[in-house]
Coordinates of C-alpha atoms in Angstrom, one line a residue:
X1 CA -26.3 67.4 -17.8
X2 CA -25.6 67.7 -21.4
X3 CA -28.3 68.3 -23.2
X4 CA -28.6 66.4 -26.6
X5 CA -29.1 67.9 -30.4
X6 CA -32.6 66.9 -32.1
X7 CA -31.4 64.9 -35.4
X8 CA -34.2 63.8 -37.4
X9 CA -32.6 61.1 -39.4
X10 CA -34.6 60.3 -42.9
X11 CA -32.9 57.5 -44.0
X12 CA -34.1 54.3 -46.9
X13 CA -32.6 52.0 -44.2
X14 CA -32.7 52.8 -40.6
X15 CA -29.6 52.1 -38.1
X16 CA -29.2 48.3 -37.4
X17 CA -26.1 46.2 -36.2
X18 CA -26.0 43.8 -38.9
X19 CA -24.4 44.8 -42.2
X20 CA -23.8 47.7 -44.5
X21 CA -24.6 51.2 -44.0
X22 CA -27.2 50.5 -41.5
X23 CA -24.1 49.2 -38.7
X24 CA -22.4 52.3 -39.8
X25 CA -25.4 54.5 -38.7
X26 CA -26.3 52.1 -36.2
X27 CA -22.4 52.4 -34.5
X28 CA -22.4 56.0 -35.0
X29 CA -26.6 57.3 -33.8
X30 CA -27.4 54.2 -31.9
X31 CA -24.3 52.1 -30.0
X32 CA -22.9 55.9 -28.7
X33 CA -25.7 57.7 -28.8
X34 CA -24.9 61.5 -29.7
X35 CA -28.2 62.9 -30.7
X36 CA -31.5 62.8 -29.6
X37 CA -32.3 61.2 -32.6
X38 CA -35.7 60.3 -34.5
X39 CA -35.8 58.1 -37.5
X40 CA -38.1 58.5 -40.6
X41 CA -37.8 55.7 -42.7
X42 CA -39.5 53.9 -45.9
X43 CA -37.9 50.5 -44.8
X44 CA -40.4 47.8 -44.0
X45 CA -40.8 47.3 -40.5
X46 CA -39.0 44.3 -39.4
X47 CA -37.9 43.6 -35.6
X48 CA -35.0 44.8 -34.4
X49 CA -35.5 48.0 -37.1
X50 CA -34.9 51.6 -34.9
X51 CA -38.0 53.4 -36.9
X52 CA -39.8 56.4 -35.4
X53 CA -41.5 57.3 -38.4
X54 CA -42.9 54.9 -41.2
X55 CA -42.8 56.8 -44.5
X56 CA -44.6 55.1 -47.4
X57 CA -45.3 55.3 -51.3
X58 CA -48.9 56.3 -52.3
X59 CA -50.8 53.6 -51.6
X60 CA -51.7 52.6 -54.9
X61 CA -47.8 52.2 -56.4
X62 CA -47.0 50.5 -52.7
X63 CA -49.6 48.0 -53.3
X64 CA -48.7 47.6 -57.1
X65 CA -45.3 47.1 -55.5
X66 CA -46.0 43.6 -53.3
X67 CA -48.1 42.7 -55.8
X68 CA -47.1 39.8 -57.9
X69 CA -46.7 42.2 -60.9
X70 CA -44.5 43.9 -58.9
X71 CA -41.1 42.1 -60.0
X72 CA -42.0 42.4 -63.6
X73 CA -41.6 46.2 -63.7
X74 CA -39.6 47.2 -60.7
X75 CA -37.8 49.2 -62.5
X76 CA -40.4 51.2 -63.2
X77 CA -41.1 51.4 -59.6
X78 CA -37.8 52.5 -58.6
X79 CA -37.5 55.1 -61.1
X80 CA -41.0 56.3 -59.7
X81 CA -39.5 56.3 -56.2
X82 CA -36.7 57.9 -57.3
X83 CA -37.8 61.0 -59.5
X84 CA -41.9 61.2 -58.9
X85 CA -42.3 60.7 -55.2
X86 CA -39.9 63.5 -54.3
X87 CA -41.7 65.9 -55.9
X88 CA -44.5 66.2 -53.4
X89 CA -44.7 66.8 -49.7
X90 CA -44.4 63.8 -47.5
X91 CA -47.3 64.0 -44.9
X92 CA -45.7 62.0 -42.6
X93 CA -42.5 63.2 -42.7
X94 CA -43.9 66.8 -42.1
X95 CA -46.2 65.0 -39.4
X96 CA -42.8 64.5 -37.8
X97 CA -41.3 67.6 -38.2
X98 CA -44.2 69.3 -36.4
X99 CA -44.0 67.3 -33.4
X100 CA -39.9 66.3 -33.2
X101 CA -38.9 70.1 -33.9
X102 CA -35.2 69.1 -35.0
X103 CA -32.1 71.3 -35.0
X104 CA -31.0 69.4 -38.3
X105 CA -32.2 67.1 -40.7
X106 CA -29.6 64.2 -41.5
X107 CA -30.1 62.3 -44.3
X108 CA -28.5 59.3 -46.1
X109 CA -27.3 59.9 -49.5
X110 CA -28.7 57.5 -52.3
X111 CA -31.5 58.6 -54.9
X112 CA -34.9 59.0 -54.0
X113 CA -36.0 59.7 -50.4
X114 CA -32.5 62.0 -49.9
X115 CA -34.1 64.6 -52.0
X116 CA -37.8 64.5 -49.9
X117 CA -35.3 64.9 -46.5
X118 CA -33.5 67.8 -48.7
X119 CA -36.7 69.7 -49.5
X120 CA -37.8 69.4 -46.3
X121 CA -35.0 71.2 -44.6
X122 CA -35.7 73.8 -47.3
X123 CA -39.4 74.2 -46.5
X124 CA -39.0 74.3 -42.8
X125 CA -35.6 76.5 -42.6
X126 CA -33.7 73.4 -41.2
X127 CA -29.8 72.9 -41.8
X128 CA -29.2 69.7 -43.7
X129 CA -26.8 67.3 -43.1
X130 CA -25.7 64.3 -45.8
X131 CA -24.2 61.0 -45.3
X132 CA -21.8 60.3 -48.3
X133 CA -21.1 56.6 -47.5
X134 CA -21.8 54.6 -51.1
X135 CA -22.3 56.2 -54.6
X136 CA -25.7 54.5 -54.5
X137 CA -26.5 56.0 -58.1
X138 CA -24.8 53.0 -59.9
X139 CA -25.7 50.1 -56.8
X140 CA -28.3 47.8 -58.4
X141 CA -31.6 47.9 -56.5
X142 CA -31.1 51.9 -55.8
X143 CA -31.7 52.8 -60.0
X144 CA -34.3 52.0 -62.0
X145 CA -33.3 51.9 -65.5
X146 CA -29.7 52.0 -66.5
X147 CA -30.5 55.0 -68.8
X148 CA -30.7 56.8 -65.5
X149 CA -28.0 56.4 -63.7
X150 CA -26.1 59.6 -64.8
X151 CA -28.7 62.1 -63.8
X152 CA -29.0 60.1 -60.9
X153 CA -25.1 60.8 -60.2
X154 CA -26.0 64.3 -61.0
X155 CA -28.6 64.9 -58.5
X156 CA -26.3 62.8 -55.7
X157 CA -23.7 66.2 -56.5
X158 CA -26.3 68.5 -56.8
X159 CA -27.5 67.1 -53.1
X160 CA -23.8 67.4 -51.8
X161 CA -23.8 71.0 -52.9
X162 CA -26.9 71.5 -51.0
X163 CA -26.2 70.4 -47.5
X164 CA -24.6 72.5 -45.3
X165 CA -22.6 69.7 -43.5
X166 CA -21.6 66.8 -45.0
X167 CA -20.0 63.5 -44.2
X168 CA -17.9 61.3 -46.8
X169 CA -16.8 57.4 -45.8
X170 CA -13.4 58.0 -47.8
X171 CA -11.1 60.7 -49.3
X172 CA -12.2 59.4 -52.5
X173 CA -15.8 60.2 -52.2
X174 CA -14.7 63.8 -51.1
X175 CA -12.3 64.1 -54.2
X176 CA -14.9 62.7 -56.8
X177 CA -17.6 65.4 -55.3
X178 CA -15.9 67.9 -55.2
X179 CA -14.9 71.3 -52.8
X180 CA -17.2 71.9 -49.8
X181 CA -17.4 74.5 -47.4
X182 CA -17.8 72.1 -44.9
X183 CA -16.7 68.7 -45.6
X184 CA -15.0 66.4 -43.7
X185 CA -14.0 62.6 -43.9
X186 CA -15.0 60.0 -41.7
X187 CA -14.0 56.6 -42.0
X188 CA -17.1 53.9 -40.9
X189 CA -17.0 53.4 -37.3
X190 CA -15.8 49.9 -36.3
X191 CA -17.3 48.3 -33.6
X192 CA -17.1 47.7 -30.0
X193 CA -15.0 44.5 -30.6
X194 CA -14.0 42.1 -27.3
X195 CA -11.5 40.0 -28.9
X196 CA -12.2 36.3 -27.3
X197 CA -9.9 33.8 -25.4
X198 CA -11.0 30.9 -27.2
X199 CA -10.9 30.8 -31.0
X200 CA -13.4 28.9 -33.6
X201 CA -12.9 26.6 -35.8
X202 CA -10.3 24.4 -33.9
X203 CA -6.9 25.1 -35.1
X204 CA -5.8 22.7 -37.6
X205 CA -2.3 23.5 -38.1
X206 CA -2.6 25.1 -41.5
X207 CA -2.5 29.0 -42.0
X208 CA -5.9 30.6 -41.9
X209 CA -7.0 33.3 -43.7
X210 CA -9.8 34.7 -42.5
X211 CA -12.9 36.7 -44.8
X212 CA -16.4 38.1 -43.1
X213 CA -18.2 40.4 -45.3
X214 CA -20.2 40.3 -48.1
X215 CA -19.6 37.2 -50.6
X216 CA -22.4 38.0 -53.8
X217 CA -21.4 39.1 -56.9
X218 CA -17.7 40.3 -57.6
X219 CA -17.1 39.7 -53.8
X220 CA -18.4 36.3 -54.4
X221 CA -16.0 35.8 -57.6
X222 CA -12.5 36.7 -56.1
X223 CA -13.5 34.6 -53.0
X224 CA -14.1 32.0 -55.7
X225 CA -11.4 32.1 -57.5
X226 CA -9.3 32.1 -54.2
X227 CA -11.3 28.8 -53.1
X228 CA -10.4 27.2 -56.2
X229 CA -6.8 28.3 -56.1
X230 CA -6.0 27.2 -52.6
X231 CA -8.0 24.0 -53.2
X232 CA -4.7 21.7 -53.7
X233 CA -2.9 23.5 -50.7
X234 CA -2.3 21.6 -47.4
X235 CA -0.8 24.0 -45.4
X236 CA -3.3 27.0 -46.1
X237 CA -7.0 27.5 -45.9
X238 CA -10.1 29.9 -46.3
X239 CA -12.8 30.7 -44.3
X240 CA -15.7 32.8 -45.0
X241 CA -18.5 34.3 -42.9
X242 CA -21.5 35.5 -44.7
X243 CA -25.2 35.5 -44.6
X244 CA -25.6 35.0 -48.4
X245 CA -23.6 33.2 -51.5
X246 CA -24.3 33.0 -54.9
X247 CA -21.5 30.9 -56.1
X248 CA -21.5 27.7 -58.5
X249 CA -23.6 25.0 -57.0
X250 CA -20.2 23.1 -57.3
X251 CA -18.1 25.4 -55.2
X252 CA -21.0 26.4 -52.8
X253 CA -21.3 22.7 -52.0
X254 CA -17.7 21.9 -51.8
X255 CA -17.4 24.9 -49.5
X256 CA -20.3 23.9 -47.1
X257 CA -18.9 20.4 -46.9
X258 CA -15.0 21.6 -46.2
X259 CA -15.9 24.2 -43.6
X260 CA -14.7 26.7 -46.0
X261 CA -18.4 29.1 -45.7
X262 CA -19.8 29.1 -42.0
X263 CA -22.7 30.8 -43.4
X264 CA -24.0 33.8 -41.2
X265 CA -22.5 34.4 -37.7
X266 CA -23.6 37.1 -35.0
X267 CA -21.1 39.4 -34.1
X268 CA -19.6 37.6 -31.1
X269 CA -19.0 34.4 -33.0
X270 CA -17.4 36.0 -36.1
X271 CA -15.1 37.5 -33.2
X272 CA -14.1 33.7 -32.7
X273 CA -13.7 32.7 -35.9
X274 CA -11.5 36.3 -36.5
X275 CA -9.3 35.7 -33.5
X276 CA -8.5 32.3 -34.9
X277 CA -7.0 33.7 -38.1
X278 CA -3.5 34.3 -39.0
X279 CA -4.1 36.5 -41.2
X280 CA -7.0 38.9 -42.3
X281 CA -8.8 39.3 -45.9
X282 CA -10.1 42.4 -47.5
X283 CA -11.7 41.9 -51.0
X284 CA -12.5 45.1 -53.6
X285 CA -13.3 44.6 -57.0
X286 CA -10.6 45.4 -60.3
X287 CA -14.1 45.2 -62.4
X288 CA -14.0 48.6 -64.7
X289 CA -17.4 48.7 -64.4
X290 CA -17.0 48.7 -60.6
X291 CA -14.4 51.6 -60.0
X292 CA -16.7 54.2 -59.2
X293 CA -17.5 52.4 -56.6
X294 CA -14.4 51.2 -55.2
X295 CA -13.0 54.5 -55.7
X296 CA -15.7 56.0 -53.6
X297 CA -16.6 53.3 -50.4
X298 CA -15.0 52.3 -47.5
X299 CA -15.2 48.6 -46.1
X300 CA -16.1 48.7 -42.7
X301 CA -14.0 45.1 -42.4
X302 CA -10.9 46.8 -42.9
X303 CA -11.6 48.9 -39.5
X304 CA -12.8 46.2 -38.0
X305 CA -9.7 43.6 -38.2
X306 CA -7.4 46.2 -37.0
X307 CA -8.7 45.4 -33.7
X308 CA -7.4 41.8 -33.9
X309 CA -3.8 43.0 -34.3
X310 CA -3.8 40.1 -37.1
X311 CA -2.5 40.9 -40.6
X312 CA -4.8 41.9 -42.7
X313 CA -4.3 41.5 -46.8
X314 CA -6.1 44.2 -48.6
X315 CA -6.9 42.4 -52.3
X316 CA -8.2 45.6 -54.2
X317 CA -6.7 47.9 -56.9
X318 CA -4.9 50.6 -56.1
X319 CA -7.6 53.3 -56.3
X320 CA -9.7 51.7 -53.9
X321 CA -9.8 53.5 -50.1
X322 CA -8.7 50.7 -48.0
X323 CA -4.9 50.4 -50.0
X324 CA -5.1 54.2 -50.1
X325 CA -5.0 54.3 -46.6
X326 CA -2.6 51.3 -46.2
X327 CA 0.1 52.9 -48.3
X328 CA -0.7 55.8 -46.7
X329 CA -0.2 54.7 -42.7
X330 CA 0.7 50.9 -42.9
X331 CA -1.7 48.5 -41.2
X332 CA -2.0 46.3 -44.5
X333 CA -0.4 43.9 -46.6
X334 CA -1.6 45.2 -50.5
X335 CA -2.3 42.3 -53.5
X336 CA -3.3 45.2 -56.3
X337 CA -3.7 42.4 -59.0
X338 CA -6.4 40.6 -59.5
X339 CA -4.3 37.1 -59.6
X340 CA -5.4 34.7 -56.5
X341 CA -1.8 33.3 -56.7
X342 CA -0.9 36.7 -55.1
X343 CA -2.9 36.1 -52.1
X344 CA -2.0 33.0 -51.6
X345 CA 1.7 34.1 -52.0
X346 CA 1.6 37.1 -49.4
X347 CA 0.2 34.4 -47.4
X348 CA 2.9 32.0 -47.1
X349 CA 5.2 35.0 -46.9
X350 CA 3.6 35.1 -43.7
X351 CA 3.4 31.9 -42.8
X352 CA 7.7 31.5 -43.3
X353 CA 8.5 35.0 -41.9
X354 CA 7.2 35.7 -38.1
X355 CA 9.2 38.7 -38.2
X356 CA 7.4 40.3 -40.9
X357 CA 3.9 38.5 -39.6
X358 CA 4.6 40.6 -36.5
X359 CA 5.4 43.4 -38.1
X360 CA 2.3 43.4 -39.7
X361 CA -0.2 43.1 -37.0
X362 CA 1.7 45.8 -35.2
X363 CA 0.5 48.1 -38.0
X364 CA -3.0 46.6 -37.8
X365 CA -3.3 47.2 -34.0
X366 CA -1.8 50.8 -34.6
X367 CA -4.0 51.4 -37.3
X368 CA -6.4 50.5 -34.8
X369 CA -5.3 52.9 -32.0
X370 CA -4.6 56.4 -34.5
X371 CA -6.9 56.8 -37.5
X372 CA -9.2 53.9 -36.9
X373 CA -9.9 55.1 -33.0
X374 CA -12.9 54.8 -32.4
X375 CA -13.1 58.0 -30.2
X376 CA -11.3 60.1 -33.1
X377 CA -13.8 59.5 -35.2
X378 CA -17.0 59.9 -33.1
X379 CA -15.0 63.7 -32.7
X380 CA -15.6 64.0 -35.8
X381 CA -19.0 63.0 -36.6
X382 CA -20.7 66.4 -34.9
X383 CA -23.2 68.5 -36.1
X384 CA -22.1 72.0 -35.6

């Protein structure tokens, strides 16, 4: 019997099959299971939330926090959480410590709690491992005050220098940190995906293209653009799967009404609606202000189509990881222009060319079954 390495996992947001970085862990830590693992968390408890050890604010800024003040200056707040708190010893997450033992502290990468999980390892002679997976520094909700999002960039390098292992989600977060003694690249794991019989919505006729992901802010206006450009169609539609919107009342209502956003679906009925598509969308944003970003991430979407061996349209700049990869290996179809008229043209190049709709999802499904294998990349993700 194998016997498994203690990880103690401090972490703002614990593992969770849902969304974001918390599937990535949860695929990773929780669906295969490595480590032994224990999770120290300042997340709110919620059911369904993997949380071992509840880590909290001093009592007094926590309850300032849910107060109703609390929005007025939650900038404030953050920037306490983010340069204050980790300046002191966290009881509980010593408390842990004590009792766990870990071989290795694993910690996410953002801008507060990282550098509590970093000191730490310090204090208690523990190897430190980092989880590279979004430059958090310049995500709103992770900052405080704009002012501070440089030294906040600074600190998220200073904490890559420190770790002895770490783990970046694209080549472009390892490029823009910098050498490593021992870094490596790992793409977000996709999931355990059944692809079902029976598809969702109906079939209509008309080619599908097919979105699940995040639809707020610069997601939100592409997609909307793209709704509004493929609005006089008859031969081509959109669907989008998300749990939130914050479109024009006008387009979120005309979207509802059409079938066009299905709102939230579980994993198993996104699979339905995916298997249904014809083709596959990936959105990244050309916004200047967002290139850092784009340049850095890694959609776990992208991953996740390849299973469907359906074509998948990468709508992104160049820079971005996803068409890096595609121009790279194949697998995708790249729109790098910020012009809806291009999707919707790839997309009827599809639609009046099987050959090249077949050739296509042959490079998904081999994307799929190389550098997206699941296995391959679970290799990877070791502690040693």
């Amino acid at each position: 019997m194998t016997v498994k390495r203690r990880v103690l996992l401090v972490s703002i947001v614990p593992p969770r099959n849902d969304c974001g970085v918390r599937i990535v862990m949860y695929r990773h830590f929780i669906e295969r299971s490595p480590f032994e693992l224990h999770v120290a968390s300042n997340a709110d408890f919620a059911e369904g939330l993997v949380i071992h050890t509840q880590l909290r604010l001093p009592y007094l800024v926590h309850r300032f926090r849910k107060s109703r003040f609390g929005p007025r200056l939650t900038a404030w707040v953050t920037d306490y959480e983010n340069f204050i708190w980790p300046l002191t010893a966290n009881d509980a997450l010593e408390e842990a410590v004590e009792k766990f033992q870990p071989e290795v502290i694993l910690t996410l990468a953002e801008c507060g709690l990282c550098h509590i999980a970093r000191k730490t390892a310090e204090r208690h002679r523990l190897p430190l491992a980092g989880l590279f997976l979004d430059w958090f520094p310049v995500m709103k909700g992770h900052y405080g005050h704009k002012s501070t999002q440089r030294i906040l960039s600074q600190r998220y390098h200073e904490l890559y220098a420190a770790c002895d292992l770490a783990f970046c989600t694209s080549d472009g977060m390892q490029e823009v940190l910098g050498p490593h003694p021992n870094s490596h690249v790992i793409y977000p794991m996709p999931g355990t995906h059944r692809v079902p019989e029976k598809s969702w919505p109906p079939s209509n006729g008309k080619f599908r293209l097919v979105y699940v992901g995040a639809a707020e802010h610069f997601y939100g206006r592409m997609l909307c653009s793209l709704i509004e450009r493929m609005e006089s169609l008859s031969d081509m539609e959109l669907i989008v799967v998300s749990p939130n919107i914050d479109w024009p009342a006008g387009i979120a209502g005309h979207a509802r009404q059409k079938g066009i956003y299905l709102g939230f679906k579980p994993p198993e009925e996104a699979a339905r609606v995916l298997a249904g598509a014809d083709a596959l969308l990936v959105v990244m944003s050309f916004e200047a202000e967002h290139r850092l970003f784009m340049e850095t991430s890694f959609t776990t979407k992208f991953l996740d189509y390849t299973a469907f061996a359906k074509p998948v349209i990468l709508w992104g700049p160049e820079y971005c990881g996803p068409v890096r990869v595609a121009r790279k290996y194949g697998g995708g179809a790249v729109v790098a222009t910020d012009q809806a008229e291009a999707v919707v043209s790839v997309c009827r190049q599809l639609a009046e060319e099987p050959a090249l709709d077949n050739k296509r999802s042959e490079q998904a499904l081999q994307l799929h079954q190389t550098v997206f294998k699941p296995a391959r990349l679970q290799q990877t993700c070791v502690l040693e």
